[in-house]
CSV table of C-alpha atoms in Angstrom, one decimal:
chain,number,residue,atom,x,y,z
A,68,MET,CA,33.2,-16.9,3.7
A,69,MET,CA,35.5,-18.0,0.9
A,70,ALA,CA,35.2,-16.1,-2.4
A,71,ILE,CA,34.4,-18.1,-5.6
A,72,SER,CA,36.5,-17.2,-8.4
A,73,ARG,CA,35.2,-16.7,-11.9
A,74,ALA,CA,37.7,-19.5,-13.1
A,75,ASP,CA,36.2,-21.9,-10.6
A,76,ASN,CA,34.8,-24.4,-13.0
A,77,SER,CA,33.3,-26.7,-10.1
A,78,VAL,CA,29.4,-27.2,-10.0
A,79,LEU,CA,29.3,-24.6,-7.4
A,80,GLY,CA,31.5,-22.1,-9.0
A,81,ARG,CA,29.4,-22.5,-12.2
A,82,TRP,CA,26.1,-22.1,-10.3
A,83,TRP,CA,27.2,-19.1,-8.1
A,84,TRP,CA,28.3,-17.1,-11.4
A,85,THR,CA,25.2,-18.0,-13.4
A,86,ILE,CA,22.3,-17.7,-11.1
A,87,ASP,CA,20.3,-14.6,-10.7
A,88,ARG,CA,21.5,-13.8,-7.3
A,89,TRP,CA,19.1,-10.8,-6.9
A,90,THR,CA,16.2,-13.0,-7.1
A,91,LEU,CA,17.8,-15.7,-4.9
A,92,ALA,CA,18.4,-13.0,-2.4
A,93,ALA,CA,14.7,-11.7,-2.6
A,94,LEU,CA,13.5,-15.3,-2.2
A,95,LEU,CA,15.7,-15.9,0.8
A,96,ALA,CA,14.3,-12.6,2.4
A,97,LEU,CA,10.8,-13.8,1.7
A,98,ILE,CA,11.8,-17.3,3.7
A,99,GLY,CA,13.5,-14.9,6.5
A,100,PHE,CA,10.2,-13.1,6.8
A,101,GLY,CA,8.4,-16.4,7.1
A,102,TYR,CA,10.5,-17.3,10.1
A,103,ILE,CA,9.6,-13.8,11.8
A,104,MET,CA,6.1,-14.5,11.0
A,105,MET,CA,6.1,-17.9,12.6
A,106,LEU,CA,7.6,-16.4,15.7
A,107,ALA,CA,4.9,-14.0,15.6
A,108,ALA,CA,1.8,-16.1,14.9
A,109,THR,CA,2.3,-19.8,15.6
A,110,PRO,CA,2.6,-19.7,19.3
A,111,ALA,CA,-0.7,-18.0,19.6
A,112,VAL,CA,-2.5,-20.0,17.2
A,113,ALA,CA,-1.1,-23.5,18.6
A,114,GLU,CA,-1.7,-22.5,22.1
A,115,ARG,CA,-5.6,-21.8,21.3
A,116,VAL,CA,-6.1,-24.7,18.9
A,117,ILE,CA,-4.0,-27.3,20.0
A,118,GLY,CA,-2.5,-26.4,23.7
A,119,SER,CA,0.3,-24.7,25.4
A,120,ASP,CA,2.4,-27.7,25.2
A,121,ALA,CA,2.3,-27.8,21.2
A,122,ARG,CA,3.7,-24.0,21.0
A,123,SER,CA,7.3,-24.8,20.5
A,124,LEU,CA,6.7,-28.2,18.6
A,125,LEU,CA,4.6,-26.3,15.9
A,126,LEU,CA,7.2,-23.4,15.4
A,127,ALA,CA,9.8,-26.0,15.3
A,128,LYS,CA,8.3,-27.8,12.6
A,129,GLN,CA,7.7,-24.8,10.4
A,130,VAL,CA,11.4,-23.7,10.9
A,131,VAL,CA,12.4,-27.5,9.6
A,132,PHE,CA,10.3,-26.8,6.5
A,133,LEU,CA,11.6,-23.5,5.9
A,134,VAL,CA,15.1,-24.9,6.1
A,135,MET,CA,14.1,-27.9,3.8
A,136,ALA,CA,12.5,-25.5,1.4
A,137,ALA,CA,15.7,-23.3,1.1
A,138,SER,CA,17.8,-26.5,0.5
A,139,LEU,CA,15.1,-27.7,-2.0
A,140,MET,CA,15.3,-24.5,-3.9
A,141,ALA,CA,19.2,-24.4,-3.9
A,142,ILE,CA,19.5,-28.1,-5.1
A,143,VAL,CA,16.8,-27.8,-8.0
A,144,SER,CA,18.3,-24.5,-9.2
A,145,LEU,CA,21.4,-26.6,-10.2
A,146,LEU,CA,19.5,-28.5,-12.8
A,147,SER,CA,19.6,-27.7,-16.4
A,148,PRO,CA,16.7,-26.8,-18.5
A,149,LYS,CA,16.5,-30.4,-19.8
A,150,GLY,CA,16.8,-31.9,-16.1
A,151,VAL,CA,14.0,-29.5,-15.1
A,152,ARG,CA,12.0,-30.8,-17.8
A,153,ARG,CA,12.5,-34.3,-16.8
A,154,PHE,CA,12.1,-33.9,-13.1
A,155,ALA,CA,8.6,-31.8,-13.8
A,156,LEU,CA,7.3,-34.6,-16.0
A,157,LEU,CA,7.8,-37.3,-13.2
A,158,GLY,CA,6.8,-34.5,-10.5
A,159,CYS,CA,3.3,-34.0,-12.6
A,160,LEU,CA,2.5,-37.5,-13.2
A,161,GLY,CA,3.4,-38.3,-9.2
A,162,ALA,CA,1.6,-35.6,-8.0
A,163,LEU,CA,-1.5,-36.3,-10.1
A,164,ALA,CA,-1.6,-39.6,-9.1
A,165,LEU,CA,-1.6,-38.6,-5.6
A,166,THR,CA,-4.2,-35.9,-6.0
A,167,ALA,CA,-6.4,-38.5,-7.3
A,168,ALA,CA,-5.7,-40.8,-4.4
A,169,THR,CA,-6.9,-38.3,-1.9
A,170,LEU,CA,-10.4,-39.0,-3.3
A,171,VAL,CA,-10.0,-42.5,-2.2
A,172,ILE,CA,-7.6,-42.7,0.7
A,173,GLY,CA,-7.5,-38.9,1.7
A,174,PHE,CA,-9.2,-37.6,5.0
A,175,GLU,CA,-11.9,-34.8,4.6
A,176,THR,CA,-11.4,-31.3,6.4
A,177,LYS,CA,-14.1,-28.4,5.9
A,178,GLY,CA,-15.8,-30.7,3.2
A,179,ALA,CA,-12.9,-31.2,1.1
A,180,ARG,CA,-10.7,-34.0,0.7
A,181,ARG,CA,-7.3,-32.6,-0.2
A,182,TRP,CA,-4.7,-34.1,2.1
A,183,LEU,CA,-3.0,-37.5,2.5
A,184,ASN,CA,-1.4,-38.9,5.8
A,185,ILE,CA,2.0,-39.9,5.1
A,186,PRO,CA,3.8,-41.8,7.7
A,187,LEU,CA,6.7,-39.8,9.8
A,188,LEU,CA,5.9,-36.7,7.8
A,189,GLY,CA,2.3,-36.1,8.7
A,190,THR,CA,-0.1,-34.5,6.1
A,191,MET,CA,0.5,-33.7,2.7
A,192,GLN,CA,-1.5,-31.8,0.0
A,193,PRO,CA,-0.3,-33.2,-3.3
A,194,SER,CA,-2.1,-30.6,-5.5
A,195,GLU,CA,0.2,-28.2,-4.5
A,196,PHE,CA,3.1,-30.0,-6.2
A,197,LEU,CA,1.0,-30.3,-9.0
A,198,LYS,CA,1.0,-26.7,-9.8
A,199,PRO,CA,4.7,-26.0,-10.5
A,200,CYS,CA,5.0,-29.4,-12.3
A,201,PHE,CA,2.2,-28.9,-14.6
A,202,ALA,CA,3.3,-25.3,-15.5
A,203,VAL,CA,6.6,-27.0,-16.9
A,204,VAL,CA,5.0,-29.9,-18.7
A,205,THR,CA,2.9,-27.2,-20.2
A,206,ALA,CA,5.3,-25.3,-21.3
A,207,TRP,CA,7.3,-28.5,-22.7
A,208,LEU,CA,4.2,-29.4,-24.9
A,209,LEU,CA,3.5,-25.8,-26.2
A,210,ALA,CA,7.2,-25.5,-27.0
A,211,LEU,CA,7.0,-28.7,-29.0
A,212,GLY,CA,4.3,-27.4,-31.0
A,213,LYS,CA,6.0,-24.1,-31.9
A,214,ASP,CA,9.0,-26.2,-32.9
A,215,ALA,CA,7.1,-28.6,-35.3
A,216,ALA,CA,5.3,-25.4,-36.9
A,217,ALA,CA,8.9,-23.6,-37.2
A,218,LEU,CA,10.4,-26.9,-38.8
A,219,ARG,CA,7.6,-27.2,-41.2
A,220,LEU,CA,7.9,-23.6,-42.1
A,221,ALA,CA,11.7,-24.0,-42.6
A,222,ALA,CA,11.0,-26.8,-45.3
A,223,GLY,CA,8.5,-24.7,-47.0
A,224,LYS,CA,5.9,-26.7,-46.4
A,225,PRO,CA,2.0,-25.2,-45.7
A,226,ARG,CA,0.7,-25.2,-42.3
A,227,ASP,CA,-1.0,-28.5,-41.3
A,228,TRP,CA,-3.8,-28.0,-38.7
A,229,GLY,CA,-4.7,-31.7,-38.7
A,230,ILE,CA,-5.0,-33.4,-35.2
A,231,LEU,CA,-2.1,-35.6,-35.7
A,232,HIS,CA,0.3,-32.9,-36.6
A,233,GLY,CA,2.7,-31.8,-34.0
A,234,ARG,CA,1.7,-28.1,-34.3
A,235,THR,CA,-1.8,-29.2,-33.0
A,236,LEU,CA,-0.9,-32.5,-31.3
A,237,TRP,CA,1.0,-31.0,-28.3
A,238,PRO,CA,-1.1,-28.3,-27.5
A,239,VAL,CA,-4.0,-30.6,-27.6
A,240,LEU,CA,-2.3,-33.0,-25.2
A,241,ALA,CA,-1.6,-30.1,-23.2
A,242,LEU,CA,-5.6,-29.3,-23.0
A,243,ALA,CA,-6.2,-33.0,-22.3
A,244,LEU,CA,-4.0,-32.9,-19.4
A,245,LEU,CA,-5.6,-29.9,-17.9
A,246,ALA,CA,-9.1,-31.4,-18.3
A,247,VAL,CA,-7.7,-34.5,-16.5
A,248,ILE,CA,-6.4,-32.1,-13.6
A,249,ALA,CA,-9.7,-30.1,-13.5
A,250,VAL,CA,-11.8,-33.1,-13.0
A,251,VAL,CA,-9.8,-34.4,-10.2
A,252,LEU,CA,-9.5,-30.8,-8.4
A,253,LYS,CA,-13.1,-30.4,-9.0
A,254,SER,CA,-14.0,-33.7,-7.3
A,255,GLN,CA,-11.9,-32.7,-4.2
A,256,PRO,CA,-13.3,-29.9,-4.7
A,257,ASP,CA,-10.6,-27.2,-4.8
A,258,PHE,CA,-12.2,-24.7,-7.1
A,259,GLY,CA,-9.4,-22.0,-6.1
A,260,MET,CA,-6.6,-24.3,-6.9
A,261,LEU,CA,-8.2,-24.9,-10.2
A,262,MET,CA,-8.6,-21.4,-11.1
A,263,VAL,CA,-4.8,-20.8,-10.4
A,264,VAL,CA,-4.0,-23.8,-12.8
A,265,VAL,CA,-6.2,-22.6,-15.6
A,266,SER,CA,-5.0,-18.9,-15.3
A,267,VAL,CA,-1.5,-20.0,-15.5
A,268,PHE,CA,-2.3,-22.2,-18.5
A,269,LEU,CA,-3.9,-19.5,-20.5
A,270,ALA,CA,-1.1,-17.1,-19.5
A,271,GLN,CA,1.3,-19.5,-21.2
A,272,PHE,CA,-1.0,-19.9,-24.0
A,273,PHE,CA,-1.0,-16.3,-24.7
A,274,VAL,CA,2.6,-16.1,-24.5
A,275,ALA,CA,2.9,-19.1,-26.9
A,276,GLY,CA,1.3,-16.9,-29.4
A,277,LEU,CA,-2.4,-18.0,-29.3
A,278,ASN,CA,-4.9,-16.1,-31.6
A,279,LEU,CA,-6.3,-13.1,-29.8
A,280,VAL,CA,-9.8,-14.3,-30.7
A,281,LEU,CA,-8.9,-17.8,-29.0
A,282,VAL,CA,-7.6,-15.8,-26.2
A,283,ALA,CA,-11.0,-13.9,-25.8
A,284,VAL,CA,-13.0,-17.5,-26.1
A,285,CYS,CA,-10.7,-19.0,-23.4
A,286,ALA,CA,-11.3,-15.7,-21.2
A,287,LEU,CA,-15.1,-15.9,-21.8
A,288,GLY,CA,-15.0,-19.8,-20.9
A,289,GLY,CA,-13.1,-18.8,-17.4
A,290,VAL,CA,-15.9,-16.4,-16.7
A,291,GLY,CA,-18.4,-19.1,-17.6
A,292,LEU,CA,-16.4,-21.5,-15.2
A,293,ALA,CA,-16.6,-19.0,-12.5
A,294,VAL,CA,-20.3,-18.1,-12.8
A,295,SER,CA,-20.9,-22.1,-13.1
A,296,ALA,CA,-19.1,-22.3,-9.6
A,297,TYR,CA,-21.2,-19.7,-7.9
A,298,PHE,CA,-24.2,-21.7,-8.7
A,299,ILE,CA,-23.2,-25.0,-8.3
A,300,LEU,CA,-20.7,-25.0,-5.2
A,301,PRO,CA,-22.5,-23.9,-2.2
A,302,HIS,CA,-19.2,-22.5,-0.4
A,303,VAL,CA,-18.1,-20.3,-3.4
A,304,ARG,CA,-21.3,-18.8,-3.7
A,305,SER,CA,-21.4,-18.2,0.3
A,306,ARG,CA,-17.8,-16.5,0.1
A,307,VAL,CA,-19.0,-14.2,-2.9
A,308,ASP,CA,-22.0,-13.3,-1.3
A,309,ARG,CA,-20.3,-12.3,2.0
A,310,PHE,CA,-18.0,-10.3,0.0
A,311,LEU,CA,-20.6,-8.4,-2.0
A,312,ASP,CA,-23.0,-8.2,1.3
A,313,PRO,CA,-21.3,-8.3,4.6
A,314,ALA,CA,-24.8,-9.0,6.0
A,315,ALA,CA,-25.2,-12.2,4.3
A,316,GLY,CA,-23.3,-14.3,6.5
A,317,ASP,CA,-20.6,-14.7,9.0
A,318,THR,CA,-17.6,-12.2,8.3
A,319,PHE,CA,-15.7,-12.3,11.5
A,320,GLN,CA,-12.4,-13.2,10.1
A,321,ILE,CA,-12.3,-10.7,7.4
A,322,THR,CA,-13.7,-8.1,9.7
A,323,LYS,CA,-10.8,-8.7,12.2
A,324,SER,CA,-8.4,-8.9,9.7
A,325,MET,CA,-9.3,-5.2,8.4
A,326,GLU,CA,-9.4,-4.3,12.1
A,327,ALA,CA,-5.7,-5.7,12.4
A,328,PHE,CA,-4.6,-3.6,9.8
A,329,GLY,CA,-6.3,-0.6,11.2
A,330,HIS,CA,-4.4,-1.0,14.6
A,331,GLY,CA,-1.3,-1.5,13.0
A,332,GLY,CA,-1.1,1.8,11.1
A,333,LEU,CA,2.4,3.0,9.9
A,334,PHE,CA,4.9,1.2,12.1
A,335,GLY,CA,2.5,-1.4,14.0
A,336,ARG,CA,2.0,-2.3,17.6
A,337,GLY,CA,5.2,-4.1,17.8
A,338,PRO,CA,6.4,-7.6,17.9
A,339,GLY,CA,4.1,-9.9,19.8
A,340,GLU,CA,1.5,-7.3,20.5
A,341,GLY,CA,-0.8,-8.3,18.1
A,342,ARG,CA,-4.3,-9.3,18.8
A,343,VAL,CA,-5.8,-10.7,15.7
A,344,LYS,CA,-3.6,-13.8,16.1
A,345,ASN,CA,-5.6,-14.8,19.2
A,346,LEU,CA,-9.0,-14.4,17.4
A,347,ILE,CA,-8.6,-16.0,13.9
A,348,PRO,CA,-8.1,-19.7,13.6
A,349,ASP,CA,-6.0,-19.2,10.5
A,350,ALA,CA,-3.9,-16.4,11.5
A,351,HIS,CA,-0.8,-18.0,10.9
A,352,ALA,CA,-1.8,-19.3,7.4
A,353,ASP,CA,-4.5,-17.6,5.2
A,354,PHE,CA,-4.5,-14.5,7.3
A,355,VAL,CA,-0.8,-14.3,8.3
A,356,PHE,CA,-0.6,-11.1,6.3
A,357,ALA,CA,-2.9,-9.4,8.9
A,358,VAL,CA,-0.7,-10.3,11.6
A,359,ALA,CA,2.2,-8.7,9.9
A,360,GLY,CA,0.0,-5.6,9.3
A,361,GLU,CA,-1.2,-5.2,13.0
A,362,GLU,CA,2.4,-6.0,14.5
A,363,PHE,CA,4.8,-4.6,12.0
A,364,GLY,CA,2.8,-2.2,10.3
A,365,PHE,CA,2.3,-0.9,6.7
A,366,ILE,CA,6.0,-0.5,6.3
A,367,LEU,CA,6.8,-4.3,6.5
A,368,CYS,CA,3.6,-5.1,4.5
A,369,ALA,CA,4.8,-3.0,1.6
A,370,LEU,CA,8.2,-4.3,2.0
A,371,ILE,CA,6.5,-7.9,1.6
A,372,LEU,CA,4.6,-6.6,-1.4
A,373,LEU,CA,7.7,-5.0,-3.0
A,374,LEU,CA,9.5,-8.2,-2.7
A,375,PHE,CA,6.8,-10.3,-4.7
A,376,GLY,CA,6.7,-7.8,-7.2
A,377,PHE,CA,10.7,-7.7,-7.6
A,378,ILE,CA,10.7,-11.5,-8.2
A,379,VAL,CA,7.9,-11.2,-10.8
A,380,VAL,CA,9.2,-8.4,-12.6
A,381,ARG,CA,12.9,-9.4,-12.5
A,382,GLY,CA,12.1,-12.9,-13.6
A,383,LEU,CA,10.2,-11.6,-16.5
A,384,TRP,CA,12.9,-9.1,-17.3
A,385,ARG,CA,15.5,-12.1,-17.3
A,386,LEU,CA,13.5,-13.7,-20.1
A,387,MET,CA,13.7,-10.6,-22.5
A,388,ALA,CA,17.0,-12.1,-24.3
A,389,GLU,CA,16.0,-15.5,-23.7
A,390,THR,CA,15.4,-17.4,-27.2
A,391,ASP,CA,14.4,-20.9,-26.0
A,392,MET,CA,10.5,-21.0,-26.2
A,393,PHE,CA,10.6,-23.9,-23.5
A,394,VAL,CA,12.5,-21.6,-20.8
A,395,VAL,CA,10.2,-18.8,-21.6
A,396,LEU,CA,6.9,-20.4,-21.1
A,397,ALA,CA,8.1,-22.4,-18.4
A,398,ALA,CA,9.5,-19.4,-16.3
A,399,THR,CA,6.4,-17.3,-17.2
A,400,GLY,CA,4.0,-20.0,-15.8
A,401,LEU,CA,6.0,-20.4,-12.7
A,402,LEU,CA,6.3,-16.7,-12.4
A,403,ALA,CA,2.4,-16.1,-13.0
A,404,GLN,CA,1.5,-18.8,-10.5
A,405,PHE,CA,4.0,-17.3,-7.8
A,406,GLY,CA,2.6,-13.8,-8.5
A,407,LEU,CA,-1.0,-14.9,-8.5
A,408,GLN,CA,-1.1,-16.8,-5.4
A,409,ALA,CA,0.5,-14.0,-3.5
A,410,PHE,CA,-1.9,-11.6,-4.8
A,411,VAL,CA,-4.9,-13.8,-4.0
A,412,ASN,CA,-3.7,-14.2,-0.5
A,413,MET,CA,-3.0,-10.5,0.1
A,414,ALA,CA,-6.0,-9.1,-1.7
A,415,SER,CA,-8.5,-11.5,0.2
A,416,THR,CA,-6.9,-10.6,3.4
A,417,LEU,CA,-7.7,-7.0,2.7
A,418,HIS,CA,-11.2,-7.8,1.3
A,419,LEU,CA,-10.5,-6.9,-2.2
A,420,ILE,CA,-11.6,-10.1,-3.5
A,421,PRO,CA,-13.9,-12.9,-1.7
A,422,THR,CA,-11.9,-14.6,0.8
A,423,LYS,CA,-10.0,-17.8,-0.6
A,424,GLY,CA,-8.1,-20.3,1.5
A,425,MET,CA,-4.6,-19.8,-0.2
A,426,THR,CA,-1.3,-19.3,1.6
A,427,LEU,CA,1.1,-16.5,1.2
A,428,PRO,CA,4.4,-17.9,-0.4
A,429,PHE,CA,7.0,-18.7,1.9
A,430,VAL,CA,5.3,-16.3,4.6
A,431,SER,CA,2.5,-18.6,5.7
A,432,TYR,CA,2.4,-21.7,7.7
A,433,GLY,CA,2.3,-25.1,5.8
A,434,GLY,CA,4.8,-27.7,5.0
A,435,SER,CA,3.2,-28.7,1.4
A,436,SER,CA,2.7,-25.2,0.4
A,437,VAL,CA,6.1,-24.0,1.2
A,438,LEU,CA,7.9,-27.0,-0.4
A,439,ALA,CA,5.9,-26.9,-3.4
A,440,ILE,CA,6.9,-23.2,-3.8
A,441,ALA,CA,10.4,-23.7,-3.3
A,442,LEU,CA,10.5,-26.4,-5.9
A,443,GLY,CA,8.7,-24.0,-8.4
A,444,MET,CA,11.1,-21.4,-7.5
A,445,GLY,CA,14.2,-23.5,-7.6
A,446,MET,CA,13.0,-24.5,-11.4
A,447,LEU,CA,12.6,-20.8,-12.1
A,448,LEU,CA,16.4,-20.0,-10.8
A,449,ALA,CA,17.5,-22.9,-13.0
A,450,LEU,CA,15.7,-21.9,-16.1
A,451,THR,CA,16.9,-18.4,-15.7
A,452,ARG,CA,20.4,-19.1,-15.0
A,453,ARG,CA,23.0,-17.5,-17.8
A,454,ARG,CA,24.3,-20.2,-19.8
A,455,GLY,CA,27.4,-19.7,-22.5
A,456,PRO,CA,29.5,-21.9,-24.4
A,457,ARG,CA,31.5,-23.0,-21.2
A,458,LEU,CA,28.7,-23.4,-19.1
A,459,GLU,CA,25.5,-25.8,-19.0
A,460,GLY,CA,23.8,-25.8,-22.4
A,461,ARG,CA,20.2,-25.5,-23.2
A,462,GLU,CA,19.4,-28.9,-23.9
């Protein structure tokens, strides 16, 4: 491989010497684990659910998605912060329109309308792409509010809390956009996705300097939303009841998942020797972590967990010296979303929280999920690049 000189002023040269190569390597390692887990879990699931003829087809399809994800992540990481902002705004509006369209022209699966049939591409879940784009747009609006307040303070003017003043207007617009997204996600329904979006939004509000009293009010509001979902949505109530009392309903999947971890032990049964993938319908998606635990053992599971933790901590560490509020808020939102999704998947597989159909980033099967996560991580890599006077500026 040809070495890239520090004096290389080409696009590739500037990209290589400014990007966080440790985070990039960790993300590529996760994509590699995703390929390994697809080799382990997908053929068995395809043969049981679709038929033996579709085993290689399903595996090849996911490999294509993983290659596309790596390519998309690299391409998006070339953007400047201004480019990320523009891209996210267009992506948010487009994804929101398509997510709303699922309520009209989408197809229903397991009581929810979250997917669209796209010619030549198959099914797509637009709300997956809405998550990273909304996090960046929210960061932009909150940063505009902070900038307006700073300019007013620099001019020696008193604080103005009027709704038309920038200090208040931009955050209110962010709240309004969140409300629209919440209505659409509730209508699908996709309560898990809604909770992730709201949690990331609150994390960004906190980092932006929201009053602690308001943070407490928002937290209580989140608790109220969760309690309301328990009493209003039957599938949410069923999952919580089964988590608290296994005798309250069918717990087949989580029981087999826990058995898989027990059988895997420290080093696992060995590649291809697992049994859980032959029993759980979503072993290649929501329960892929259980397949990893049974076939490769605690060592690989711990390594996957450490990779997720490293990416989040490394990203936050890179932000410690950042002075651009937009970059700080956007990267925080993307990292919170990435870490929260990984936590929900692994915790539900280990029966630490009620089960939730959420993929493990880059490791689980799923085209929309893998590409959306790649989009978010590409924007994160773009935002956390080191920039100097000879490099791309923070526009």
